[in-house]
Amino acid sequence: MPVVQFTPFSSLVQPAFWHDLTRMKIDVLQLSDEEVPVIGSYTTGRSITDRETGQEIPLGCNLAVGGEAFQKSSQLPAFSVAASGIFKNYNTIEDFKASDKTAFFNQASEKIWDSIVTKKDTSLLNQFLLITFADLKKYRYYYWFSFPAFASKPSWEISENGWKAAAEELSPKQLTSVYNQLHEQTRPFFLVRLSEDGAEVAGVEEYDEFFANVAPASRTVGFIDPSAMAENPGWPLRNLLAYLRATHAADSSSVRVLCWRDSELPSAGKPWRSRFAIVTSPAAADPTAKPSAVGWEKNPAGKLAPRMADLAPMMDPTRLADQAV
Amino acid sequence: MHAIQQQYWAVRDYLSPVLKESKFKEHGRITPEEFVAAGDFLAYKFPVWTWEKGDISKARDYLPTDKQYLVTRGVPCLRRATSLAYTDADEDAERLLSFGDTSATGNEADEWVETHAGRKPTLDSAANPGEIDDIPDLDGDHESDVASAIGNLSISASTTGATVGDTPDLDDIPDMEEEDLEEEDEAIAAPKAKGIPSSGVLDVSQVEVAKGNLLQVRTYDVMITYDKYYQTPRIWLIGYDENGTPLTPPQIFQDVSADHALKTVTIEAFPHSATLQAASVHPCKHASVMKKVIERMNAGVVEEQLAQRKYAGGASPKDTKENKKKWGFGRKSGGKDDKPVEDEEADGMRVDFYLVVFLKFIASIVPTIEVDSTTAF
C-alpha cells in the first residue's frame, strides 16, 4: 500500500511583518535575541479555475505570518486557524549562521511531544519556528521557518484508491452540518460523529467521551487542511496522527480522516472540495516514545537553507523615488 | 521630490472635506458611509473580503475604527498581463458573457464582452519560460540587478557569495540533518515543480500545460481603501511569487495591463500603515469611469424594476421572485432598503453594489489577477 504523503507547509511572510519586525527590533527587542512568541495562520486549501484552460490549479499550502504577528490576539475569519510560533531574531549574520538550529528544533519538538503525551493537548500541534536576521540598512531579511512534524515509524499507509471526495463518504446533509459547526467555531483539529441526519463536531481532547458509544469503524477525525492537492493532505495531519497514535493507541491502527477544505458552501453544481480516506498503520512498539521530527523549510531551490526577502525595492526611499511619476 | 509629493498628497487629503451628500449616480463618487455600506455588502456576500482596522495611529476618523479598509489575501494570478498583449489576430476573439439572468426581461444590457476568448497563451507557456528574466530593470544600477536576482532565487547554490554585497552569503550554512530528513522523504509530497499528481484535480493531459503556469502562479494581497480626496475607493496590491517572496515593482507591473503600468499604477505609501508601500491604481479617473459603468447598469436595473412592478401587479409571483433574487441581494441590511418594491419609484442600482462593480472595473486594469471573485453574479 502506498505511503501517505503530506504537502509541506510553505511560509508566506507578508511585507507588513517585516515592517513590524523592523519596529520591534528598534523599539522593543533592541539587542535582545530572546525567543518571542508570534502568531501565524493558515486556512483551507484553495484552488483556482484557470479561465483559459478550465483546469483546476491548486494554490500553495501556505502558513502566513502578517503584520499583527506580534500581537497577542487577532481575530481570524472562519476556516482560518492560528498557529503559534517561536520567533528568534539574531543580531548579526554570523550569529544567525552559527546558531544551534538542531538544539532549537529539538527543544521545540520535545515540548510539543511532551504536551501530547502528558497533557493530551492539541494546541501545540501546529506550532512553528522562525529564525531571522534583519539587515535593516539594506532592507533584507534572512529567515528560516520550521514546521516540526513527527515522522511516524512505521509510516501511515493508504489503500490503492487513494483519497476520495468527502462527498462519497458523507452525505450532503452531514457535510453541511460539519460546515455549519466549523463556521461557528473553527478548530484546527476536530472529531466528527456521524448520524443519519447530520454530524456532530467536537474537539480532539474530548475523544474518549465523544466517541464512547461510537463504533470504531465510524469514528472520524478531521482537520482544517491547508493543502489543495487532491492526493496529498496538508502538513498538520502528520502531528494529528502522531497525537492519535500516542494517546489512543488502541484505535489508531486505522483512522478515518476528513481533510476539510471547504471555506464556503459549494454553489449549485459545484462539488464539495473536502477529501476523505482511511489511513492505516501497524501498531508502533511503544506508542509514547518520541518519534524523530522533521520540518525545516527548504528554500526555492529545494535546498535546506534559509530564504531571503529583499524589500529594498519596496522600502528603500531612494529606490521608491525612482518609481515615482 | 517624491517625498515632497507624498507630503503634498497627505496634506491635500487632510484638508479636503469629507463628502457628505450621496451622489454616486451623478458623478460616480461615494461618501464614507456608502463605502462602508458597499464594503459590508461585499464582505457579506464574498467572505474572502474582510474589514481591517490597520495601524491605529493612521485610522481615518470618518470611517468606523474597525472598518478602515477591506482586504483579501492570496488572490491568485496565473499569468502575466504581458502575455495578454493584444494582437490583430485576436480581433474577433470576443464573446458575449451573459451577466445574470437576462431571459426574464429579454434585455441585453447585462452582457459583458470577454475579449481574447479562447486565445492560447503564447508568452507564458512551458515552451517559453524565460519571461521573468526579461524584466526591464528600472533601476539600472548593478546593485539592484543583483538584488532582484537574489529576490527571485533566494539563497541558492547558483548565487555566488561575491555578488551579494557586504553581507556574507549563507551558502556555507551547514545543511542540517540531511540524513534525518532523507529518510522521511517518503512522507513528503513531491514539490509542485517536480510533478503533479496525475489524478484528481488535474489529469495527465493537463500536466504539461500546468507546468508552465504553476511555476509562475503569483498571489496578491488586495486592499481597498477609501480615498477622501477623490471620494472613491482605491485599490492597493502587494504581490508574492510562487515561493512567497514579495514581488518587486517591476514584477508587479508585469501583471498590470500595458496601458496602465507606471501611468496609473504606481508604488505609494499605503495609508493605513506607517511604513508599508504598495502598488496602487491612481484613483483620479475612477469616478468618471464608475459613473459610466453605473449609468449603463442603472438603465438595465431601472428597466427591470419597472418590469418587475408591472409583473407584481399582474399576479406573476414567480417572475417577481426571480427578479428579486437577481437584484435583491442588497437587502440583507434591512431597514431603509427593505421598503416594498411597489411603493417606491424605480430607484435603480443601490450603492451597496458599488464595490462589486468597482472590482469589475479594476479587473480590466489588472486582467490576470483574479480580484473579481464576483463573477457568479
XYZ file of C-alpha atoms in Angstrom:
702
model
C 0.000 0.000 0.000
C 1.288 3.478 -0.809
C 2.625 5.652 1.958
C 0.573 8.721 2.775
C 2.401 11.799 1.506
C 1.798 15.172 3.058
C 2.049 18.559 1.414
C 4.587 20.530 3.419
C 3.760 23.996 4.624
C 5.318 26.810 2.713
C 5.843 30.052 4.525
C 4.251 33.235 3.302
C 5.542 36.333 5.022
C 3.563 39.458 4.380
C 5.693 42.575 3.983
C 3.771 44.053 6.915
C 5.519 41.500 9.125
C 8.963 42.735 8.100
C 7.860 46.292 8.728
C 6.625 45.343 12.158
C 9.796 43.377 12.819
C 11.813 46.490 11.996
C 9.778 48.428 14.528
C 10.088 45.639 17.117
C 13.806 45.332 16.586
C 14.420 49.045 17.041
C 11.896 49.887 19.738
C 11.291 46.715 21.723
C 13.792 43.926 21.191
C 16.826 46.108 20.588
C 19.825 43.872 21.185
C 17.911 41.026 22.744
C 17.813 37.789 20.841
C 15.400 36.084 23.199
C 12.605 33.923 21.918
C 9.430 35.842 21.238
C 6.007 34.318 20.644
C 4.435 35.059 17.278
C 1.159 34.084 15.670
C 0.739 32.785 12.160
C -2.294 31.409 10.437
C -3.379 29.053 7.733
C -6.641 28.451 6.027
C -8.327 25.791 3.969
C -6.549 24.805 0.784
C -7.733 26.644 -2.265
C -7.557 26.022 -5.955
C -8.421 28.257 -8.823
C -10.052 27.501 -12.122
C -7.932 28.717 -14.971
C -10.251 30.686 -17.200
C -8.301 29.892 -20.335
C -7.993 26.166 -19.983
C -10.727 25.401 -17.476
C -8.483 23.297 -15.286
C -8.253 23.487 -11.531
C -4.898 24.720 -10.312
C -4.114 24.098 -6.651
C -2.614 27.020 -4.777
C 0.138 26.676 -2.226
C -0.153 25.155 1.219
C 0.697 28.366 2.987
C 1.296 29.338 6.553
C 1.072 33.101 6.582
C 2.705 35.482 9.004
C 1.391 39.012 8.873
C 1.777 42.399 10.435
C -0.201 41.508 13.536
C 2.019 38.502 14.307
C 3.486 40.089 17.437
C 0.128 40.988 18.873
C -1.330 38.656 21.420
C -4.632 38.051 19.779
C -6.121 38.746 16.420
C -9.469 37.714 15.160
C -9.413 35.406 12.202
C -12.103 34.769 9.647
C -13.914 31.443 9.741
C -11.889 28.487 8.456
C -8.626 30.181 9.299
C -6.741 28.854 12.270
C -3.988 30.429 14.261
C -0.679 28.679 14.708
C 1.595 29.742 17.500
C 5.226 30.188 16.691
C 8.533 30.760 18.384
C 10.459 33.616 16.868
C 14.106 34.359 17.329
C 15.943 37.241 15.746
C 19.721 37.296 15.653
C 21.745 40.464 15.768
C 24.375 39.545 13.260
C 24.528 37.339 10.248
C 27.287 35.381 11.986
C 25.036 34.635 14.941
C 22.323 33.624 12.567
C 24.600 31.256 10.758
C 26.207 29.851 13.845
C 23.026 29.373 15.820
C 22.384 25.873 17.017
C 19.319 25.136 14.936
C 19.274 21.494 15.860
C 19.071 22.289 19.545
C 16.424 24.931 18.953
C 14.395 22.492 16.895
C 14.784 19.583 19.310
C 13.806 21.723 22.241
C 10.624 22.775 20.460
C 9.740 19.312 19.227
C 10.294 17.857 22.678
C 7.958 20.430 24.119
C 5.329 19.554 21.555
C 5.731 15.861 22.232
C 5.526 16.468 25.933
C 2.269 18.376 25.509
C 0.878 15.431 23.548
C 1.891 12.658 25.920
C 1.401 14.285 29.285
C -1.317 16.869 28.686
C -3.037 15.317 25.689
C -3.167 18.836 24.380
C -3.538 19.652 20.684
C -2.777 23.351 20.869
C 0.907 22.941 20.019
C 0.427 20.508 17.140
C 0.755 23.223 14.524
C 3.490 25.195 16.225
C 6.213 26.618 14.005
C 9.656 28.084 14.486
C 11.125 31.117 12.806
C 14.657 32.424 12.984
C 15.611 35.664 11.300
C 18.379 38.095 10.736
C 17.233 41.547 9.696
C 19.675 43.658 7.734
C 17.805 46.864 8.398
C 20.107 49.114 6.431
C 19.709 47.100 3.260
C 16.075 46.156 3.831
C 16.992 42.499 3.584
C 15.552 39.877 5.841
C 17.064 36.426 6.114
C 14.680 33.933 7.562
C 14.161 30.272 8.042
C 10.928 28.603 9.022
C 10.495 25.219 10.563
C 7.242 23.337 10.874
C 8.031 20.473 13.242
C 6.269 17.249 12.332
C 6.730 13.828 13.818
C 7.796 11.177 11.349
C 5.777 8.095 12.063
C 7.552 4.776 12.190
C 6.079 2.673 10.687
C 4.589 5.015 8.130
C 0.951 5.655 7.553
C -0.437 3.931 4.522
C -3.440 4.350 2.338
C -5.257 1.946 0.049
C -4.532 1.943 -3.670
C -7.631 4.006 -4.319
C -6.099 6.927 -2.511
C -8.024 9.918 -1.285
C -11.582 10.375 -2.396
C -14.020 13.238 -2.303
C -15.585 13.584 1.117
C -18.978 13.662 -0.571
C -18.534 9.975 -1.443
C -18.383 9.112 2.225
C -20.537 11.743 3.879
C -23.972 12.813 2.772
C -24.528 16.447 1.731
C -26.525 16.884 4.909
C -23.657 15.672 7.047
C -21.158 17.863 5.203
C -23.384 20.885 5.593
C -23.717 20.139 9.261
C -19.941 19.921 9.682
C -19.582 23.126 7.682
C -22.021 24.995 9.888
C -20.355 23.888 13.091
C -16.895 24.753 11.834
C -18.153 28.073 10.587
C -19.484 28.746 14.060
C -16.265 27.688 15.731
C -13.271 26.865 13.599
C -10.990 24.285 15.177
C -7.718 23.209 13.616
C -8.409 19.598 14.596
C -11.749 18.052 15.366
C -13.720 14.851 15.784
C -16.801 14.032 13.770
C -19.614 11.808 14.920
C -21.926 10.954 12.052
C -25.596 10.282 12.408
C -28.462 9.775 9.995
C -29.414 13.386 9.645
C -26.233 15.252 10.338
C -22.935 15.245 12.120
C -21.553 16.461 15.399
C -18.179 18.089 15.793
C -16.067 18.230 18.923
C -12.525 18.999 19.961
C -9.944 16.229 19.780
C -9.317 16.452 23.540
C -12.818 15.070 24.142
C -12.018 11.864 22.292
C -12.963 9.378 24.996
C -16.315 10.862 25.982
C -17.311 11.917 22.477
C -16.636 8.531 20.909
C -17.774 6.482 23.919
C -20.775 4.982 22.156
C -19.479 5.135 18.620
C -18.211 2.058 16.824
C -14.528 2.387 15.898
C -15.483 1.986 12.254
C -17.442 5.221 12.238
C -15.154 7.414 14.316
C -13.838 10.185 12.116
C -11.153 12.759 12.780
C -10.868 15.912 10.761
C -8.615 18.902 10.408
C -8.541 22.182 8.552
C -6.491 21.190 5.553
C -4.272 23.883 4.029
C -3.345 21.667 1.098
C -5.230 21.806 -2.179
C -3.521 18.793 -3.743
C -6.010 16.024 -4.399
C -3.775 13.195 -3.221
C -1.822 14.942 -0.501
C -3.265 16.067 2.802
C -1.668 19.054 4.452
C 1.165 19.072 6.965
C -0.958 19.423 10.143
C -2.298 15.902 9.690
C 1.106 14.433 10.483
C 1.057 15.675 14.033
C -2.600 14.874 14.447
C -1.901 11.246 13.516
C 1.113 11.205 15.812
C -1.133 12.540 18.557
C -3.740 9.825 17.998
C -1.126 7.118 17.938
C 0.368 8.318 21.182
C -2.832 8.972 23.082
C -5.291 6.493 21.612
C -3.010 3.684 20.509
C -5.791 1.101 20.532
C -7.821 2.980 17.924
C -5.040 4.239 15.766
C -4.269 1.251 13.566
C -6.914 2.551 11.204
C -8.063 6.159 11.189
C -10.840 7.710 9.174
C -9.567 11.127 8.134
C -11.580 14.056 6.860
C -9.462 16.773 5.217
C -11.639 19.847 5.477
C -11.135 22.186 2.516
C -14.458 23.955 2.085
C -14.400 27.521 3.284
C -17.768 28.243 1.778
C -20.761 26.147 0.889
C -20.374 24.917 -2.666
C -22.545 26.863 -5.080
C -25.022 24.984 -7.217
C -23.398 22.389 -9.421
C -20.002 22.620 -7.719
C -18.693 19.667 -5.721
C -17.514 19.713 -2.118
C -13.776 20.021 -2.047
C -13.006 18.214 1.192
C -11.236 14.856 0.958
C -11.632 11.627 2.842
C -9.632 8.450 3.335
C -8.911 5.709 5.788
C -5.250 5.609 6.683
C -3.750 2.578 8.350
C -0.594 1.806 10.153
C 0.771 -1.176 12.035
C 0.957 -0.529 15.763
C 4.138 1.057 16.999
C 6.175 -0.835 19.537
C 5.986 1.907 22.135
C 3.357 4.493 21.278
C 4.627 7.075 23.730
C 8.268 7.009 22.615
C 9.083 10.281 20.884
C 9.460 9.737 17.147
C 12.012 11.725 15.200
C 10.811 15.078 13.958
C 11.471 16.957 10.752
C 10.330 20.192 9.254
C 12.925 22.815 8.269
C 11.612 24.525 5.216
C 13.589 24.192 2.027
C 14.457 27.235 0.001
C 13.046 27.711 -3.513
C 15.990 25.803 -4.939
C 14.949 22.795 -2.863
C 17.923 23.044 -0.505
C 17.907 23.141 3.236
C 18.957 26.736 3.569
C 17.408 29.985 4.714
C 15.397 32.241 2.483
C 15.756 35.930 1.998
C 13.191 38.629 1.448
C 14.668 41.651 -0.251
C 12.345 44.536 0.450
C 14.662 47.235 -0.809
C 12.519 47.796 -3.900
C 9.512 48.435 -1.672
C 11.143 50.097 1.338
C 14.269 51.936 0.250
C 13.316 55.605 -0.125
C 15.831 56.252 -2.891
C 14.590 53.374 -4.972
C 10.989 54.319 -4.381
C 11.726 57.791 -5.626
C 12.863 56.305 -8.917
C 9.496 54.636 -9.346
C 7.536 57.766 -8.734
C 5.997 59.585 -11.619
C 10.978 65.043 -4.807
C 8.833 62.015 -4.326
C 8.740 62.605 -0.599
C 7.583 66.171 -1.092
C 4.914 64.971 -3.445
C 3.708 62.442 -0.919
C 3.636 65.076 1.793
C 1.625 67.288 -0.504
C -0.828 64.486 -1.129
C -1.112 63.819 2.571
C -1.874 67.473 3.285
C -4.332 67.669 0.433
C -6.007 64.545 1.691
C -6.189 66.008 5.171
C -7.646 69.305 4.035
C -10.211 68.014 1.600
C -13.676 67.857 3.111
C -15.465 64.598 3.729
C -18.134 64.069 1.121
C -21.494 64.249 2.836
C -24.038 64.006 0.112
C -24.766 60.831 -1.778
C -24.075 61.453 -5.423
C -22.760 58.190 -6.725
C -25.126 58.121 -9.655
C -24.388 61.682 -10.710
C -20.616 61.588 -10.705
C -19.560 58.134 -9.509
C -18.209 59.317 -6.156
C -19.339 57.900 -2.827
C -19.412 59.050 0.766
C -17.543 57.191 3.519
C -20.882 55.880 4.765
C -21.622 54.477 1.354
C -18.140 52.997 1.203
C -18.836 51.201 4.477
C -22.249 50.041 3.249
C -20.806 48.777 -0.017
C -17.925 47.184 1.868
C -20.277 45.474 4.282
C -22.182 44.095 1.364
C -19.037 42.877 -0.371
C -17.699 41.236 2.789
C -21.063 39.659 3.492
C -21.593 38.327 0.019
C -17.988 37.331 -0.627
C -16.367 36.327 2.658
C -12.896 36.433 1.105
C -13.109 40.165 1.741
C -12.715 41.260 5.320
C -12.532 44.599 7.083
C -9.266 45.597 8.719
C -8.524 48.316 11.174
C -4.922 48.838 10.121
C -2.482 50.927 12.089
C -4.446 52.649 14.849
C -2.440 55.841 14.560
C -3.353 56.055 10.890
C -7.055 55.473 11.382
C -9.369 57.811 9.484
C -11.989 59.322 11.745
C -14.679 59.407 9.063
C -14.643 55.610 8.927
C -15.528 53.219 11.774
C -12.357 52.184 13.615
C -12.806 48.528 12.813
C -13.742 49.184 9.191
C -10.866 51.210 7.827
C -10.165 49.216 4.716
C -11.053 45.962 3.010
C -8.578 43.229 2.324
C -8.478 39.878 0.595
C -5.356 37.778 0.736
C -3.777 35.311 -1.603
C -5.601 36.335 -4.757
C -4.123 34.119 -7.456
C -2.593 35.437 -10.628
C -1.843 32.680 -13.097
C -0.397 34.598 -15.994
C 1.379 37.811 -16.650
C -0.629 40.578 -18.207
C 2.169 40.970 -20.711
C 1.147 37.616 -22.131
C -2.270 39.058 -22.867
C -0.867 41.594 -25.284
C -3.483 42.323 -27.860
C -2.756 41.469 -31.464
C -4.729 41.774 -34.664
C -5.304 38.067 -34.714
C -7.377 38.426 -31.591
C -9.682 40.983 -33.081
C -12.626 38.688 -33.479
C -11.987 36.634 -30.439
C -14.677 38.215 -28.379
C -17.668 36.619 -26.879
C -20.616 37.953 -25.006
C -20.897 36.859 -21.432
C -24.324 36.967 -20.006
C -24.343 38.856 -16.745
C -27.064 37.469 -14.609
C -30.263 36.035 -15.944
C -31.286 38.029 -18.970
C -34.122 35.829 -20.032
C -36.503 37.303 -17.522
C -36.903 40.539 -19.377
C -35.108 39.760 -22.573
C -32.967 42.841 -22.458
C -29.309 42.515 -23.137
C -27.991 45.356 -21.076
C -26.335 42.954 -18.719
C -23.986 41.352 -21.125
C -20.257 41.780 -20.896
C -17.784 41.276 -23.627
C -14.939 38.937 -22.951
C -12.073 39.685 -25.258
C -9.337 37.266 -26.230
C -11.749 34.402 -25.722
C -10.175 31.071 -26.446
C -6.821 32.596 -27.188
C -3.919 30.359 -26.360
C -1.325 31.755 -24.045
C 1.751 32.429 -26.088
C 4.421 34.001 -23.998
C 3.630 32.165 -20.879
C 3.810 28.553 -21.899
C 6.192 25.832 -20.920
C 7.954 26.288 -24.220
C 8.763 29.888 -23.444
C 9.553 30.112 -19.799
C 12.170 32.811 -19.855
C 9.836 35.657 -19.123
C 10.943 36.519 -15.652
C 14.434 37.188 -16.873
C 13.174 39.782 -19.292
C 12.028 42.261 -16.687
C 13.289 45.629 -17.686
C 15.226 46.729 -14.675
C 14.077 50.214 -13.950
C 16.838 50.960 -11.536
C 19.646 50.095 -13.823
C 22.449 50.010 -11.297
C 24.330 46.854 -10.687
C 23.473 46.546 -7.038
C 19.774 46.355 -7.648
C 20.317 43.979 -10.526
C 21.862 41.551 -8.179
C 19.304 42.250 -5.530
C 16.422 41.410 -7.777
C 18.164 38.305 -8.966
C 18.539 37.267 -5.384
C 14.985 38.202 -4.701
C 13.930 35.772 -7.364
C 16.195 32.967 -6.473
C 16.514 33.496 -2.779
C 19.615 31.854 -1.458
C 20.562 29.116 -3.787
C 23.730 27.478 -4.826
C 23.759 29.435 -8.043
C 24.173 32.804 -6.394
C 27.760 33.287 -5.573
C 28.919 34.904 -2.421
C 30.795 37.725 -4.036
C 27.743 39.277 -5.626
C 25.611 39.595 -2.551
C 27.415 42.697 -1.418
C 28.647 43.314 2.084
C 26.527 40.684 3.661
C 28.224 37.337 3.610
C 26.235 34.787 1.746
C 24.645 31.943 3.558
C 25.705 29.126 1.332
C 28.067 27.779 3.879
C 25.359 27.223 6.425
C 25.690 23.530 7.035
C 22.757 21.672 5.612
C 21.010 20.470 8.663
C 20.227 16.912 9.454
C 20.451 15.872 5.875
C 20.379 12.197 6.780
C 17.492 12.609 9.099
C 15.469 14.463 6.519
C 16.426 11.998 3.879
C 14.652 9.077 5.486
C 11.321 10.769 5.917
C 11.212 11.838 2.285
C 8.636 9.194 1.588
C 6.023 11.078 3.539
C 6.630 14.449 1.914
C 4.629 15.212 -1.155
C 6.855 15.998 -4.102
C 7.202 19.701 -4.740
C 4.885 21.027 -7.374
C 7.577 21.612 -9.939
C 8.679 18.009 -9.905
C 5.344 16.604 -10.849
C 1.700 16.990 -10.193
C -0.316 14.048 -9.028
C -1.880 12.868 -12.209
C -5.292 12.209 -10.782
C -7.944 14.236 -9.116
C -7.944 17.919 -9.897
C -5.547 17.665 -12.767
C -5.411 14.887 -15.255
C -2.495 13.712 -17.258
C -3.205 15.688 -20.382
C -3.222 18.889 -18.396
C 0.011 18.425 -16.586
C 2.100 19.711 -19.435
C 0.166 22.947 -19.610
C 0.038 23.296 -15.903
C 3.754 23.015 -15.511
C 4.337 26.160 -17.447
C 1.814 28.051 -15.399
C 2.336 26.641 -11.987
C 5.837 27.905 -11.802
C 4.547 31.398 -12.113
C 1.412 31.355 -10.024
C 1.712 34.546 -8.071
C -0.585 35.631 -5.339
C -1.650 39.102 -4.343
C -2.971 40.715 -1.225
C -5.513 43.229 -2.433
C -6.682 46.118 -0.288
C -9.453 48.612 -0.935
C -9.202 51.902 0.904
C -11.386 54.972 0.744
C -9.677 57.931 -0.877
C -11.014 61.055 0.724
C -9.718 63.453 -1.893
C -11.108 61.640 -4.906
C -14.065 60.298 -2.951
C -13.742 56.876 -4.491
C -12.403 53.529 -3.376
C -8.765 52.956 -4.140
C -7.089 49.631 -4.763
C -3.695 48.500 -3.413
C -1.689 45.448 -4.360
C 1.064 43.516 -2.620
C 2.365 40.602 -4.636
C 4.218 37.394 -3.906
C 5.837 34.955 -6.266
C 5.195 31.228 -6.066
C 7.741 30.913 -3.258
C 6.129 33.542 -1.115
C 8.831 36.109 -1.869
C 7.492 39.658 -2.196
C 7.425 40.929 -5.750
C 9.448 43.938 -6.794
C 7.709 46.863 -8.506
C 8.879 45.818 -11.994
C 7.447 42.368 -11.371
C 4.146 43.803 -10.216
C 3.934 45.943 -13.338
C 4.030 42.728 -15.372
C 0.592 41.985 -14.017
C -0.795 45.362 -14.956
C -2.072 45.881 -18.450
C 0.430 47.821 -20.524
C -1.807 50.854 -20.776
C -1.705 51.395 -17.049
C 1.684 50.263 -15.781
C 3.715 53.195 -14.481
C 0.998 55.607 -15.537
C -1.994 54.947 -13.363
C -0.406 52.168 -11.342
C 2.408 53.322 -9.111
C 4.096 52.369 -5.862
C 2.975 54.526 -2.984
C 2.743 54.586 0.778
C -0.182 52.561 1.988
C -2.310 54.980 4.012
C -3.182 52.631 6.864
C 0.351 51.668 7.769
C 3.253 53.721 8.985
C 5.790 52.273 6.614
C 4.241 49.878 4.157
C 4.487 50.601 0.442
C 2.189 49.023 -2.075
C 1.263 49.257 -5.725
C -1.833 51.315 -6.231
C -4.142 52.246 -9.043
C -4.355 56.000 -9.021
C -7.975 56.976 -8.423
C -8.133 60.197 -10.450
C -10.237 58.611 -13.183
C -12.195 56.208 -11.012
C -15.171 58.484 -10.523
C -15.792 59.154 -14.194
C -15.331 55.527 -15.185
C -17.570 54.371 -12.374
C -20.158 56.904 -13.418
C -20.250 55.487 -16.923
C -20.455 51.916 -15.758
C -23.116 52.753 -13.208
C -25.158 54.660 -15.754
C -25.113 51.730 -18.073
C -26.017 49.247 -15.403
C -28.530 51.541 -13.841
C -30.517 51.747 -17.044
C -30.808 47.991 -17.023
C -31.743 47.853 -13.381
C -34.390 50.565 -13.668
C -35.930 48.859 -16.634
C -36.007 45.654 -14.746
C -37.504 47.172 -11.646
C -40.227 48.764 -13.737
C -40.907 45.460 -15.397
C -40.933 43.836 -12.024
C -43.548 46.233 -10.757
C -45.659 45.627 -13.778
C -45.461 41.901 -13.156
C -46.118 42.324 -9.489
C -49.472 43.922 -10.323
C -50.259 41.211 -12.788
C -50.098 38.301 -10.352
C -46.984 36.655 -11.588
C -45.322 35.772 -8.332
C -42.741 33.586 -9.932
C -41.273 36.357 -12.031
C -41.249 38.734 -9.139
C -39.415 36.255 -7.069
C -36.849 35.670 -9.713
C -36.215 39.327 -10.192
C -35.909 39.854 -6.525
C -33.389 37.146 -6.348
C -31.384 38.754 -9.036
C -31.141 42.301 -7.831
C -32.362 41.961 -4.310
C -29.245 40.656 -2.696
C -28.508 44.028 -1.198
C -31.391 43.512 1.101
C -29.619 41.936 3.980
C -29.085 45.233 5.718
C -32.812 45.564 6.128
C -34.088 48.934 7.205
C -34.408 51.586 4.568
C -33.659 49.328 1.650
C -36.393 46.957 2.554
C -39.365 49.001 1.501
C -41.858 47.101 -0.560
C -40.951 47.457 -4.187
C -44.440 48.557 -5.193
C -44.291 51.686 -3.067
C -41.187 53.308 -4.449
C -40.136 54.738 -7.739
C -37.703 52.603 -9.614
C -34.569 53.667 -7.812
C -32.072 51.784 -9.908
C -28.841 50.349 -8.663
C -28.218 50.554 -4.966
C -24.944 51.851 -3.662
C -24.293 48.520 -1.940
C -23.416 47.252 -5.338
C -20.735 49.891 -5.886
C -17.695 47.868 -4.856
C -18.800 44.833 -6.824
C -18.893 46.994 -9.934
C -15.663 48.660 -8.898
C -13.894 45.301 -8.802
C -15.065 44.528 -12.314
C -13.556 47.785 -13.432
C -10.287 47.074 -11.598
C -10.182 43.654 -13.228
C -9.713 45.408 -16.560
C -6.597 47.144 -15.266
C -5.077 44.023 -13.737
C -6.569 41.421 -16.075
C -4.715 38.393 -14.768
C -5.211 38.986 -11.045
C -8.453 37.350 -10.072
C -9.680 40.248 -7.942
C -13.150 39.824 -9.242
C -14.448 36.919 -7.236
C -17.924 38.160 -8.003
C -18.334 36.607 -11.431
C -21.066 34.420 -10.017
C -23.276 37.499 -10.222
